[in-house]
Amino acid sequence: VDARASLDWRLEIWRLVSAEIPQYFWLGKGYAINPTDLYLAEESVKRGVYSPYESAIIAGDYHSGPLSLIIPFGIWGVLAFVWFLIACHRVLWRNFKYSPPEMLKSNQFLLALFYARVVFFTVFFGAFYLDLAAFVGLIGLSISANAGVREPVRELKEERAEEAPEEYAPSGPLVPAFMK
């Protein structure tokens, strides 16, 4: 019963707030909160005049990732966040794809966790001010554990051939210069 009530509560918030999207589409509302409005809403909820979700709406706590972006930041904030997610995906994918064997499971876990967080943020529950820290922390962990963003491993022979002059290009196994 509690889960059903919570779901109904969220759906009602989403229905009411989604009606405000056209108003804040181009230039968002921002995070400014009028403390008097918040106080009056909380007192009205206590007295039974307002529904419980009214104070959450005034506080900007929409319990929806996309709504927590579009209302405060407008479409430009949504586009910036989508760009950030694409960049995060690229870093995690490269660290997974070009991972050394000892880091493969860790990078696979970080990539799967990223996908799960994106789906959870978008579909079930999200709050930009909370989830941004989680996404940045996840990317930071991946970059620090992999010492940067991984790139394809090039063969040592190819690197030496590019660095060495044509006449000294090795034809057989690589031999250090001091041993020739």
PDB file of C-alpha atoms in Angstrom, residues 4 23 30-31 46 76 81 88 94 100 112 116 124 129 141 152 169:
ATOM      1  CA  ARG A   4       1.416   2.272  -4.377  1.00  0.00           C
ATOM      2  CA  GLN A  23       7.104  27.951 -19.609  1.00  0.00           C
ATOM      3  CA  GLY A  30      16.811  28.265 -11.778  1.00  0.00           C
ATOM      4  CA  TYR A  31      17.230  27.138  -8.190  1.00  0.00           C
ATOM      5  CA  LYS A  46       0.188  20.462   7.936  1.00  0.00           C
ATOM      6  CA  TRP A  76      20.355  24.185 -22.769  1.00  0.00           C
ATOM      7  CA  PHE A  81      23.965  17.143 -19.396  1.00  0.00           C
ATOM      8  CA  CYS A  88      31.274   9.820 -19.705  1.00  0.00           C
ATOM      9  CA  ARG A  94      37.382   3.151 -23.934  1.00  0.00           C
ATOM     10  CA  PRO A 100      44.344  -4.799 -19.561  1.00  0.00           C
ATOM     11  CA  ALA A 112      27.436  -1.436 -16.168  1.00  0.00           C
ATOM     12  CA  ALA A 116      22.196   1.425 -14.534  1.00  0.00           C
ATOM     13  CA  PHE A 124      12.607   5.850 -11.936  1.00  0.00           C
ATOM     14  CA  TYR A 129      21.820  17.926  -7.618  1.00  0.00           C
ATOM     15  CA  LEU A 141      37.129   6.541 -10.222  1.00  0.00           C
ATOM     16  CA  PRO A 152      44.450   0.953 -28.171  1.00  0.00           C
ATOM     17  CA  ALA A 169      64.436   0.184 -38.995  1.00  0.00           C
TER      18      ALA A 169
END
